[in-house]
Coordinates of C-alpha atoms and ligand atoms in Angstrom, one line a residue:
Chain A
M265 CA -55.8 -267.3 302.9
A266 CA -58.1 -267.8 306.0
K267 CA -56.4 -269.1 309.1
S268 CA -57.6 -271.8 311.5
I269 CA -57.3 -272.5 315.1
A270 CA -58.1 -275.8 316.9
V271 CA -59.9 -275.8 320.2
L272 CA -59.4 -279.1 322.1
L273 CA -62.4 -280.6 323.8
D274 CA -62.6 -283.1 326.6
D275 CA -65.7 -284.6 328.3
K276 CA -66.2 -281.6 330.5
R277 CA -66.1 -279.2 327.6
L278 CA -68.3 -281.4 325.4
G279 CA -70.8 -281.5 328.3
E280 CA -71.2 -277.7 328.0
M281 CA -72.0 -278.1 324.3
K282 CA -74.9 -280.6 324.9
G283 CA -78.0 -279.8 322.9
S284 CA -76.4 -277.0 320.8
E285 CA -75.9 -277.1 317.1
L286 CA -72.1 -277.1 317.7
E287 CA -72.4 -280.8 318.7
N288 CA -72.5 -281.6 315.0
K289 CA -69.3 -279.6 314.3
V290 CA -67.1 -281.6 316.6
Q291 CA -64.0 -282.9 314.7
M292 CA -62.2 -286.1 315.4
M293 CA -58.5 -286.6 315.9
F294 CA -56.6 -289.8 316.8
G295 CA -59.3 -292.1 315.6
G296 CA -62.0 -290.2 317.3
Q297 CA -60.4 -290.4 320.7
L298 CA -59.6 -286.7 320.8
T299 CA -62.2 -284.1 319.7
C300 CA -61.9 -280.5 318.8
F301 CA -63.5 -277.6 317.1
I302 CA -61.8 -276.0 314.1
L303 CA -62.4 -272.3 314.0
E304 CA -61.7 -270.4 310.8
M305 CA -61.1 -266.7 310.6
D306 CA -60.3 -264.3 307.8
D307 CA -56.9 -262.7 307.5
D308 CA -58.0 -259.5 309.2
K309 CA -59.0 -261.3 312.4
A310 CA -55.9 -263.5 312.2
K311 CA -53.8 -260.4 312.0
Q312 CA -55.5 -258.9 315.1
V313 CA -54.7 -262.1 317.0
M314 CA -51.1 -262.2 315.8
D315 CA -50.6 -258.6 316.7
A316 CA -52.0 -259.0 320.2
F317 CA -50.0 -262.1 321.1
H318 CA -46.3 -262.0 320.1
T319 CA -45.7 -265.7 320.7
A320 CA -48.4 -266.7 318.2
R321 CA -47.3 -268.2 314.9
V322 CA -48.9 -269.9 311.9
D323 CA -47.9 -273.5 311.2
S324 CA -47.5 -275.1 307.8
R325 CA -51.2 -276.1 307.7
G326 CA -52.3 -272.6 308.3
F327 CA -53.2 -273.1 312.0
I328 CA -52.5 -270.5 314.5
T329 CA -50.4 -272.0 317.4
D330 CA -48.3 -270.9 320.4
V331 CA -50.9 -268.5 321.7
P332 CA -51.0 -268.1 325.5
I333 CA -52.8 -270.9 327.4
A334 CA -55.3 -268.3 328.6
F335 CA -56.2 -267.5 325.0
N336 CA -57.3 -271.1 324.4
R337 CA -59.3 -271.1 327.6
V338 CA -61.0 -267.8 326.9
L339 CA -61.7 -268.8 323.3
F340 CA -63.5 -271.9 324.5
E341 CA -65.5 -269.8 327.0
E342 CA -66.6 -267.5 324.2
I343 CA -67.6 -270.4 322.0
A344 CA -69.6 -271.8 324.9
K345 CA -71.2 -268.5 325.4
T346 CA -72.0 -267.6 321.8
K347 CA -72.5 -271.2 320.6
S348 CA -70.8 -270.1 317.4
L349 CA -67.6 -271.0 315.5
G350 CA -67.8 -267.8 313.5
A351 CA -66.5 -264.3 314.1
E352 CA -68.4 -263.8 317.4
P353 CA -66.1 -265.9 319.7
I354 CA -63.0 -264.3 318.2
D355 CA -64.5 -260.8 318.8
G356 CA -65.3 -261.9 322.3
V357 CA -61.7 -263.0 322.8
M358 CA -60.3 -259.7 321.4
A359 CA -62.5 -257.8 323.8
R360 CA -60.7 -259.6 326.7
V361 CA -57.1 -259.2 325.4
S362 CA -55.9 -257.4 328.5
E363 CA -57.4 -260.1 330.8
I364 CA -55.6 -262.8 328.7
Q365 CA -52.3 -260.9 328.7
E366 CA -52.5 -260.5 332.4
F367 CA -52.9 -264.3 332.8
A368 CA -50.3 -264.9 330.1
A369 CA -47.7 -262.9 332.1
K370 CA -48.1 -265.2 335.0
E371 CA -48.2 -268.4 332.9
G372 CA -44.5 -269.1 333.5
E373 CA -45.1 -269.3 337.2
Y374 CA -48.6 -270.5 337.7
L375 CA -51.2 -272.6 335.8
P376 CA -54.5 -273.5 337.3
V377 CA -54.7 -277.2 338.3
P378 CA -57.4 -279.1 336.4
E379 CA -60.1 -280.8 338.4
L380 CA -60.1 -284.6 337.9
Chain B
M88 CA -21.9 -319.9 317.5
S89 CA -24.0 -318.9 320.5
L90 CA -26.9 -316.6 319.9
V91 CA -27.5 -316.2 323.6
I92 CA -26.5 -312.8 325.0
E93 CA -25.3 -312.7 328.6
T94 CA -25.1 -309.8 331.1
P95 CA -22.1 -307.8 330.2
P96 CA -19.3 -307.2 332.7
P97 CA -19.0 -303.7 334.2
H98 CA -17.2 -301.1 332.1
G99 CA -13.5 -301.4 333.2
G100 CA -14.0 -305.0 334.4
R101 CA -15.2 -304.4 337.9
L102 CA -17.8 -302.2 339.7
E103 CA -16.4 -299.3 341.6
E104 CA -18.0 -299.1 345.0
R105 CA -16.7 -296.3 347.1
V106 CA -19.3 -296.1 349.9
V107 CA -18.0 -296.7 353.5
R108 CA -21.0 -298.2 355.4
D109 CA -19.1 -298.7 358.6
R110 CA -20.0 -295.4 360.3
E111 CA -17.1 -295.7 362.8
L112 CA -14.7 -296.1 360.0
G113 CA -16.3 -293.1 358.2
R114 CA -15.8 -290.9 361.3
K115 CA -12.2 -292.0 361.6
L116 CA -11.5 -291.2 357.9
A117 CA -13.0 -287.7 358.2
K118 CA -11.5 -286.8 361.6
G119 CA -9.5 -283.7 361.7
C120 CA -9.9 -283.0 357.9
P121 CA -10.5 -279.5 356.6
V122 CA -14.2 -279.1 355.7
F123 CA -15.7 -278.0 352.4
D124 CA -19.4 -277.3 351.9
I125 CA -20.3 -278.3 348.4
K126 CA -21.8 -275.4 346.4
P127 CA -23.8 -275.6 343.2
T128 CA -22.1 -274.5 340.0
L129 CA -23.8 -271.2 338.9
D130 CA -24.0 -269.7 335.4
E131 CA -23.2 -266.1 334.7
N132 CA -26.7 -265.1 335.9
G133 CA -26.3 -267.0 339.2
V134 CA -28.7 -269.8 338.1
P135 CA -27.6 -273.3 339.3
V136 CA -26.5 -275.5 336.4
R137 CA -24.8 -278.4 338.2
N138 CA -24.2 -279.8 341.6
V139 CA -21.0 -281.9 341.9
Y140 CA -22.7 -284.0 344.6
R141 CA -24.5 -285.8 341.8
E142 CA -21.2 -286.8 340.2
I143 CA -19.8 -288.0 343.5
M144 CA -22.9 -290.1 344.1
S145 CA -22.7 -291.6 340.5
I146 CA -19.0 -292.3 340.8
C147 CA -19.1 -293.8 344.3
Y148 CA -22.1 -296.1 343.6
G149 CA -20.4 -297.3 340.4
F150 CA -22.7 -295.8 337.7
F151 CA -19.5 -294.3 336.1
S152 CA -17.2 -297.3 336.7
P153 CA -14.3 -297.4 336.3
V154 CA -14.0 -293.7 337.2
E155 CA -12.9 -293.3 340.9
G156 CA -12.9 -289.6 341.5
S157 CA -12.0 -286.1 340.3
M158 CA -9.7 -286.4 337.3
K159 CA -6.0 -285.4 337.0
K160 CA -5.0 -283.0 334.3
A161 CA -3.4 -285.7 332.2
E162 CA -6.7 -287.7 332.3
V163 CA -8.8 -284.7 331.3
D164 CA -6.3 -284.0 328.4
R165 CA -6.6 -287.6 327.2
I166 CA -10.4 -287.5 327.3
L167 CA -10.4 -284.3 325.3
K168 CA -8.0 -285.9 322.8
E169 CA -9.3 -289.4 322.4
R170 CA -12.1 -289.9 324.9
R171 CA -10.2 -292.4 327.1
L172 CA -9.3 -292.6 330.7
L173 CA -5.6 -293.1 331.7
N174 CA -6.4 -296.8 332.1
D175 CA -7.5 -296.9 328.4
W176 CA -11.2 -297.4 329.0
V177 CA -13.4 -295.2 326.9
F178 CA -15.1 -292.3 328.7
P179 CA -16.7 -289.2 327.2
Y180 CA -16.5 -286.3 329.7
P181 CA -14.0 -284.7 332.1
L182 CA -15.3 -285.0 335.7
V183 CA -13.6 -282.6 338.1
F184 CA -14.0 -281.3 341.6
D185 CA -13.6 -277.6 341.1
I186 CA -13.1 -274.8 343.6
T187 CA -12.1 -271.1 343.6
E188 CA -8.6 -269.8 344.5
E189 CA -10.2 -268.4 347.6
D190 CA -11.6 -271.8 348.6
L191 CA -8.2 -273.3 348.1
K192 CA -6.6 -270.6 350.4
N193 CA -9.3 -271.2 353.1
L194 CA -8.8 -274.9 352.9
G195 CA -5.1 -274.6 353.1
V196 CA -4.7 -278.1 351.6
T197 CA -2.0 -279.7 349.4
V198 CA -1.3 -283.0 347.6
G199 CA -1.7 -285.9 350.0
D200 CA -4.3 -284.1 352.2
R201 CA -7.9 -285.3 352.7
V202 CA -10.9 -283.0 352.6
L203 CA -14.3 -283.6 354.2
L204 CA -17.1 -282.7 351.8
R205 CA -20.5 -281.7 353.3
I206 CA -23.9 -281.2 351.8
K207 CA -26.8 -279.6 353.6
G208 CA -24.4 -278.9 356.4
K209 CA -23.8 -282.7 357.0
P210 CA -20.7 -284.8 356.4
F211 CA -21.1 -286.6 353.1
A212 CA -17.8 -287.7 351.5
V213 CA -14.0 -287.4 351.6
L214 CA -11.7 -286.6 348.8
D215 CA -8.0 -287.7 348.9
I216 CA -6.0 -285.1 347.0
D217 CA -3.6 -286.6 344.4
E218 CA -3.0 -283.5 342.4
I219 CA -4.1 -279.8 342.4
W220 CA -4.3 -278.3 338.9
R221 CA -5.8 -275.3 337.2
I222 CA -8.2 -274.9 334.3
E223 CA -6.6 -272.1 332.3
N224 CA -9.6 -271.3 330.2
T225 CA -13.0 -272.8 331.1
E226 CA -14.6 -271.6 327.8
E227 CA -11.9 -273.5 325.9
L228 CA -12.5 -276.6 328.1
A229 CA -16.2 -276.3 327.3
T230 CA -15.6 -276.1 323.6
K231 CA -13.1 -279.0 323.6
T232 CA -15.4 -281.1 325.6
F233 CA -18.2 -281.0 323.0
G234 CA -16.2 -280.4 319.8
T235 CA -16.3 -277.9 317.0
P236 CA -17.5 -278.1 313.3
E237 CA -13.8 -277.8 312.2
D238 CA -12.4 -280.5 314.4
N239 CA -15.4 -282.9 314.5
P240 CA -17.0 -282.4 311.1
E241 CA -18.6 -285.9 311.2
V242 CA -21.1 -284.8 313.8
V243 CA -20.8 -281.2 315.0
K244 CA -22.8 -278.8 312.8
E245 CA -22.7 -275.5 314.8
P246 CA -20.3 -274.1 317.3
F247 CA -21.5 -274.5 320.9
D248 CA -22.7 -271.4 322.8
K249 CA -24.5 -270.4 326.0
K250 CA -27.8 -272.0 324.8
M251 CA -26.2 -275.4 325.2
P252 CA -26.5 -276.5 328.9
G253 CA -23.5 -278.8 328.9
W254 CA -21.2 -276.1 327.4
V255 CA -22.5 -273.7 330.1
I256 CA -21.6 -276.2 332.9
Y257 CA -18.0 -276.5 331.7
K258 CA -17.7 -272.8 331.1
S259 CA -19.0 -272.1 334.6
L260 CA -16.4 -274.3 336.4
N261 CA -14.1 -272.8 339.0
P262 CA -10.4 -272.7 338.1
V263 CA -8.9 -274.9 340.7
V264 CA -9.3 -278.7 340.5
L265 CA -8.7 -281.0 343.4
A266 CA -8.0 -284.3 341.7
G267 CA -8.3 -287.5 343.7
K268 CA -10.6 -290.4 344.8
F269 CA -13.9 -289.9 346.5
R270 CA -15.4 -292.0 349.3
I271 CA -18.9 -291.5 350.7
I272 CA -18.6 -291.8 354.4
N273 CA -22.2 -290.9 355.4
E274 CA -24.7 -292.6 353.1
P275 CA -27.5 -290.3 352.1
T276 CA -31.1 -291.3 352.1
F277 CA -33.3 -290.4 349.2
L278 CA -36.3 -288.2 349.6
P279 CA -39.6 -289.7 348.4
P280 CA -40.5 -290.5 345.6
F281 CA -36.9 -291.2 344.6
D282 CA -36.2 -293.6 347.5
K283 CA -38.3 -296.4 345.8
Y284 CA -36.3 -296.2 342.5
W285 CA -32.7 -296.2 343.7
F286 CA -31.0 -299.2 342.0
P287 CA -27.3 -298.5 341.8
P288 CA -25.4 -301.0 339.6
R289 CA -24.7 -303.6 342.4
K290 CA -28.4 -303.7 343.3
S291 CA -29.8 -303.6 339.8
R292 CA -27.5 -306.5 338.8
E293 CA -28.6 -308.5 341.8
E294 CA -32.3 -307.6 341.0
Y295 CA -31.9 -308.8 337.4
A296 CA -30.2 -312.0 338.5
R297 CA -33.0 -312.6 341.0
R298 CA -35.7 -312.0 338.3
E299 CA -33.7 -314.3 335.9
W300 CA -33.5 -311.5 333.3
R301 CA -30.7 -312.5 331.0
T302 CA -31.4 -309.7 328.5
V303 CA -32.4 -306.2 329.6
I304 CA -33.0 -303.2 327.4
N305 CA -32.6 -299.7 328.8
H306 CA -34.9 -296.8 328.0
Q307 CA -33.3 -293.4 328.7
T308 CA -35.8 -290.8 329.8
R309 CA -36.2 -287.2 330.9
N310 CA -39.9 -287.2 330.1
V311 CA -43.3 -288.3 331.4
P312 CA -44.1 -291.2 329.1
H313 CA -46.9 -290.7 326.5
I314 CA -48.2 -293.5 324.3
G315 CA -45.4 -292.9 321.7
H316 CA -42.8 -293.6 324.4
E317 CA -44.7 -296.6 325.7
F318 CA -44.9 -298.2 322.3
L319 CA -41.2 -297.5 321.7
M320 CA -40.3 -299.3 324.9
K321 CA -42.6 -302.3 324.2
N322 CA -41.5 -302.8 320.6
A323 CA -37.8 -302.1 321.1
A324 CA -37.9 -304.9 323.7
Y325 CA -38.8 -307.4 321.0
M326 CA -35.1 -307.3 320.2
G327 CA -33.2 -309.7 322.5
D328 CA -31.4 -312.8 321.5
S329 CA -33.3 -315.9 320.7
E330 CA -36.3 -314.4 322.5
P331 CA -37.4 -310.8 323.3
C332 CA -35.6 -309.0 326.0
H333 CA -36.6 -310.3 329.4
G334 CA -36.6 -307.0 331.1
I335 CA -37.2 -303.3 330.3
Q336 CA -35.2 -300.9 332.5
V337 CA -36.3 -297.3 332.6
N338 CA -33.4 -295.1 333.8
A339 CA -34.4 -291.5 334.4
I340 CA -31.6 -288.9 334.5
I341 CA -32.3 -286.8 337.6
G342 CA -30.5 -283.5 338.0
V343 CA -30.7 -279.8 337.3
K344 CA -33.9 -279.1 335.3
R345 CA -34.5 -276.7 332.5
P346 CA -37.7 -274.6 332.6
G347 CA -40.3 -276.4 330.6
D348 CA -39.2 -280.0 331.5
Y349 CA -41.6 -282.0 333.6
P350 CA -40.6 -282.2 337.3
D351 CA -38.4 -285.1 338.2
E352 CA -41.0 -286.4 340.6
A353 CA -43.6 -286.6 337.8
I354 CA -41.2 -288.2 335.4
I355 CA -40.3 -291.1 337.7
E356 CA -43.8 -291.7 339.0
G357 CA -45.2 -291.3 335.5
H358 CA -43.1 -294.3 334.3
Q359 CA -44.1 -296.2 337.4
A360 CA -47.8 -295.6 336.5
V361 CA -47.2 -297.4 333.2
N362 CA -45.9 -300.4 335.2
E363 CA -48.6 -300.3 337.9
G364 CA -51.3 -299.8 335.3
G365 CA -50.2 -303.1 333.7
Y366 CA -49.4 -301.5 330.4
I367 CA -45.9 -303.0 330.8
K368 CA -46.4 -305.4 333.6
P369 CA -44.2 -305.1 336.7
E370 CA -42.7 -308.5 336.1
R371 CA -41.0 -307.2 333.0
H372 CA -40.3 -303.6 333.9
L373 CA -38.2 -301.7 336.5
V374 CA -38.1 -297.9 337.0
T375 CA -34.7 -296.6 338.1
F376 CA -32.7 -293.3 338.0
T377 CA -29.2 -291.9 337.9
L378 CA -28.1 -288.6 339.3
W379 CA -26.5 -286.5 336.6
D380 CA -26.8 -282.9 335.4
M381 CA -27.4 -283.6 331.7
R382 CA -24.8 -282.2 329.3
Y383 CA -26.9 -282.7 326.2
G384 CA -23.8 -284.0 324.3
N385 CA -25.7 -286.3 321.9
P386 CA -23.1 -288.8 320.8
L387 CA -21.0 -288.2 323.9
E388 CA -24.0 -288.4 326.2
S389 CA -25.0 -291.7 324.5
M390 CA -21.5 -293.0 325.3
L391 CA -22.1 -292.1 329.0
H392 CA -25.6 -293.6 328.8
G393 CA -24.1 -296.8 327.5
I394 CA -21.5 -296.9 330.3
I395 CA -24.1 -296.3 333.0
R396 CA -26.6 -298.9 331.7
Q397 CA -23.9 -301.5 331.0
N398 CA -22.7 -301.0 334.6
M399 CA -26.3 -301.5 335.7
G400 CA -26.4 -304.9 333.9
C401 CA -28.3 -304.0 330.7
T402 CA -27.6 -305.9 327.5
H403 CA -29.3 -303.4 325.1
H404 CA -29.9 -299.7 324.9
M405 CA -32.5 -297.8 323.0
F406 CA -31.3 -294.8 321.1
G407 CA -33.4 -292.4 319.0
R408 CA -32.9 -289.5 316.7
D409 CA -31.5 -286.4 318.4
H410 CA -30.6 -288.6 321.4
A411 CA -29.9 -286.4 324.5
A412 CA -29.7 -283.4 322.2
V413 CA -30.6 -279.7 322.4
G414 CA -30.7 -277.3 319.5
E415 CA -29.1 -278.1 316.2
Y416 CA -25.5 -278.3 317.3
Y417 CA -25.0 -282.0 316.5
D418 CA -26.2 -284.0 313.4
M419 CA -29.5 -285.6 314.5
W420 CA -28.0 -289.0 313.9
S421 CA -24.7 -288.4 315.7
T422 CA -25.4 -291.1 318.3
Q423 CA -26.2 -293.6 315.5
I424 CA -22.9 -292.6 313.8
L425 CA -20.9 -293.3 317.0
W426 CA -22.5 -296.7 317.6
G427 CA -22.9 -297.6 313.8
K428 CA -19.5 -296.7 312.3
G429 CA -17.5 -294.6 314.8
I430 CA -16.4 -291.0 315.0
P431 CA -12.7 -290.9 314.1
S432 CA -12.3 -287.3 315.3
F433 CA -13.4 -288.3 318.8
G434 CA -10.9 -291.2 318.7
F435 CA -13.2 -293.9 317.4
P436 CA -12.4 -295.2 313.9
A437 CA -14.9 -298.1 314.5
P438 CA -18.2 -298.4 316.4
I439 CA -17.8 -297.7 320.2
T440 CA -18.5 -301.4 320.8
D441 CA -15.7 -302.6 318.4
V442 CA -12.7 -300.6 319.7
P443 CA -10.3 -301.8 322.4
Y444 CA -11.6 -301.1 325.9
G445 CA -14.9 -300.1 324.4
L446 CA -18.5 -300.9 325.4
K447 CA -20.3 -304.2 325.5
I448 CA -23.9 -303.0 325.5
R449 CA -25.8 -303.2 322.2
P450 CA -27.5 -300.3 320.6
Q451 CA -31.1 -300.5 319.4
N452 CA -32.0 -297.7 317.1
M453 CA -35.7 -297.6 316.7
A454 CA -37.4 -294.6 315.0
E455 CA -40.8 -293.3 316.1
F456 CA -44.4 -294.3 316.6
W457 CA -47.5 -292.3 315.6
Y458 CA -51.2 -292.8 315.4
C459 CA -52.4 -293.7 311.9
P460 CA -56.2 -293.6 311.2
V461 CA -55.7 -295.7 308.1
C462 CA -53.7 -298.5 309.7
N463 CA -56.0 -297.9 312.7
E464 CA -53.2 -298.4 315.2
I465 CA -50.2 -296.8 316.8
A466 CA -48.0 -297.4 313.8
Y467 CA -44.2 -297.6 313.5
S468 CA -42.8 -295.0 311.2
G469 CA -40.8 -297.6 309.4
C470 CA -43.9 -299.5 308.5
C471 CA -46.8 -297.1 308.0
G472 CA -46.9 -295.5 304.6
H473 CA -49.7 -293.0 305.3
D474 CA -47.7 -289.9 305.4
K475 CA -50.6 -287.5 304.9
E476 CA -52.9 -289.1 307.4
K477 CA -50.5 -289.9 310.3
E478 CA -51.0 -288.0 313.5
K479 CA -47.8 -287.5 315.5
F480 CA -47.3 -287.3 319.2
S481 CA -45.7 -283.9 318.9
G482 CA -44.1 -282.8 322.1
S483 CA -45.4 -279.2 321.9
F484 CA -48.9 -280.4 321.1
V485 CA -49.0 -282.8 324.0
R486 CA -47.5 -280.2 326.4
G487 CA -50.0 -277.6 325.1
M488 CA -52.9 -279.9 325.9
V489 CA -51.5 -280.6 329.4
A490 CA -51.0 -276.9 330.1
E491 CA -54.5 -276.1 329.1
G492 CA -55.9 -278.6 331.5
V493 CA -57.6 -280.7 328.9
F494 CA -57.9 -284.3 330.0
P495 CA -55.9 -286.2 327.4
P496 CA -57.4 -289.2 325.7
K497 CA -56.0 -292.7 326.2
V498 CA -54.4 -292.6 322.8
I499 CA -52.1 -289.9 324.1
F500 CA -51.6 -290.5 327.8
R501 CA -52.6 -293.4 330.0
P502 CA -55.1 -291.9 332.6
E503 CA -52.9 -293.2 335.4
V504 CA -49.9 -291.3 333.9
Y505 CA -51.9 -288.1 333.5
K506 CA -53.0 -288.3 337.1
V507 CA -49.4 -288.3 338.2
I508 CA -48.8 -285.1 336.2
V509 CA -51.7 -283.5 338.0
K510 CA -50.6 -284.8 341.4
W511 CA -47.3 -283.0 341.1
W512 CA -48.9 -280.0 339.4
K513 CA -50.9 -279.5 342.6
E514 CA -47.7 -279.8 344.7
F515 CA -45.7 -277.3 342.6
D516 CA -48.6 -275.1 341.3
Y517 CA -47.3 -275.9 337.8
P518 CA -47.2 -278.9 335.5
F519 CA -43.6 -278.1 334.3
C520 CA -40.4 -276.9 335.8
N521 CA -40.6 -273.2 336.3
P522 CA -37.8 -271.0 337.8
K523 CA -39.3 -271.4 341.3
Y524 CA -39.2 -275.2 341.0
V525 CA -35.6 -275.2 339.6
K526 CA -34.4 -273.0 342.5
E527 CA -36.1 -274.9 345.2
K528 CA -35.1 -278.3 343.8
E529 CA -31.4 -277.2 343.9
E530 CA -31.8 -276.3 347.5
R531 CA -33.7 -279.4 348.5
L532 CA -31.6 -281.8 346.2
E533 CA -32.7 -285.4 346.1
V534 CA -31.3 -286.6 349.4
D535 CA -31.1 -286.0 353.1
L536 CA -28.2 -287.1 355.3
P537 CA -28.2 -288.6 358.8
D538 CA -26.4 -286.6 361.5
M539 CA -22.8 -287.6 362.0
D540 CA -20.5 -286.1 364.7
I541 CA -16.9 -286.0 363.7
Ligands
ZN699 ZN1 -50.7 -296.1 308.3

């Protein structure tokens, strides 16, 4: 069974999607007040993700959760770069595993402050 | 039959107030006494898990009335057997001033002596020693404090172990107990932002009288409030007597933090942001706190919460599923069992409000709120029948969103509340408590003390 992962979007992230086809793929949660992309991947790709990040797990709805914060951030960057919700952004993420793991190791001590 | 509910008396009948405000008298009381610098209680890895200064503060300012000090052996034994003080009033936990054998030797004190206790190198309180006794086995004390599946089958599901913070606190105690009454002789001042929210029982009762709040419902918190919490508070407050509760008291438990909690500063200011943003208007809402290193004892903790908030002048107390719980040690409804029908193995064959010398505050057991796209509202779990469609405010989901730096929508956090999280995130380089925060917090504590020459 294919696995999914949700990528949360806020106004800043939505702004980066302006004009692209992905604008039509935005999904609504909480009555439309929270938006996200749902990215699907086949079992092969899911296994790569699970193998690379030990905290990751699959919840009852088939969503991959508990990945490092840096994973989510890099995944959005790759989506923004490739303007795709297919295999390309996941491939992009897997090419940056060591970078993500380096951030993840420090996530218990430091997380970058968002700009308001 | 009167349906009107009045402010309950303090637990034990009168408020304990053990703060000497006459500095000359304070000096006189401490003059010539052996001096002891209060140290944090450390677990087996050297991590601070408790600071007894918080218990001294809560005792001397009356939060734990009628407790007056560090308990004698007979009192601790009675609490472990039937959860009552020697004067018969119900109380859940042993509270002791514990030191090492070496400390005792250095102090050279005996029964009848007075010790001057210092924090941050400054005089703080005195302890008049009534009894010196020893804890033979701290692990046994820890286990007896929280119960076992064999002895307390109504509520305890799994034996306690070192993943349970309260159990670790009791297991980590030093063996020698100096039992006796405390008196604060040099009143501490709270560091910001805590200073604005210090309403010990005498002051909170005066405040509610001034505001003409006859009924006040307490919300226990150790969280930055999201919309689910806000709806819980607002809706629980519809229960009062002939009209909804006049006031909502938020009482944050401030003490040793666990990694992953929100910082205390963000918790207290986050609640205040609900008030200042007008989501629960200031006229109906007061943010307060109590110093206490949480024991996570679910039904026992709920008893302590009831005592604290009754002493503060509340008529009602909100309790939820897994109240003050960690892990799966207790049945998730243990608190409701204590307040609903009693826990005989803890000494209560009837609800804790219906036993002699019991509590007078009323429980309010509301379940949870979630967002429902079909109801098109923040719906109460007891009403909304859209099980498939509901979207819960799951703690891990909300925390993940915060950690990622995604600006949460209004349906999850009020923007004013989120800005408080970010404010303290900037201060501590982290949105939650990490090991660095925990370590620095236990050095800084919540107070400073004025100089006092003795
Ligand atoms: Zn519904």
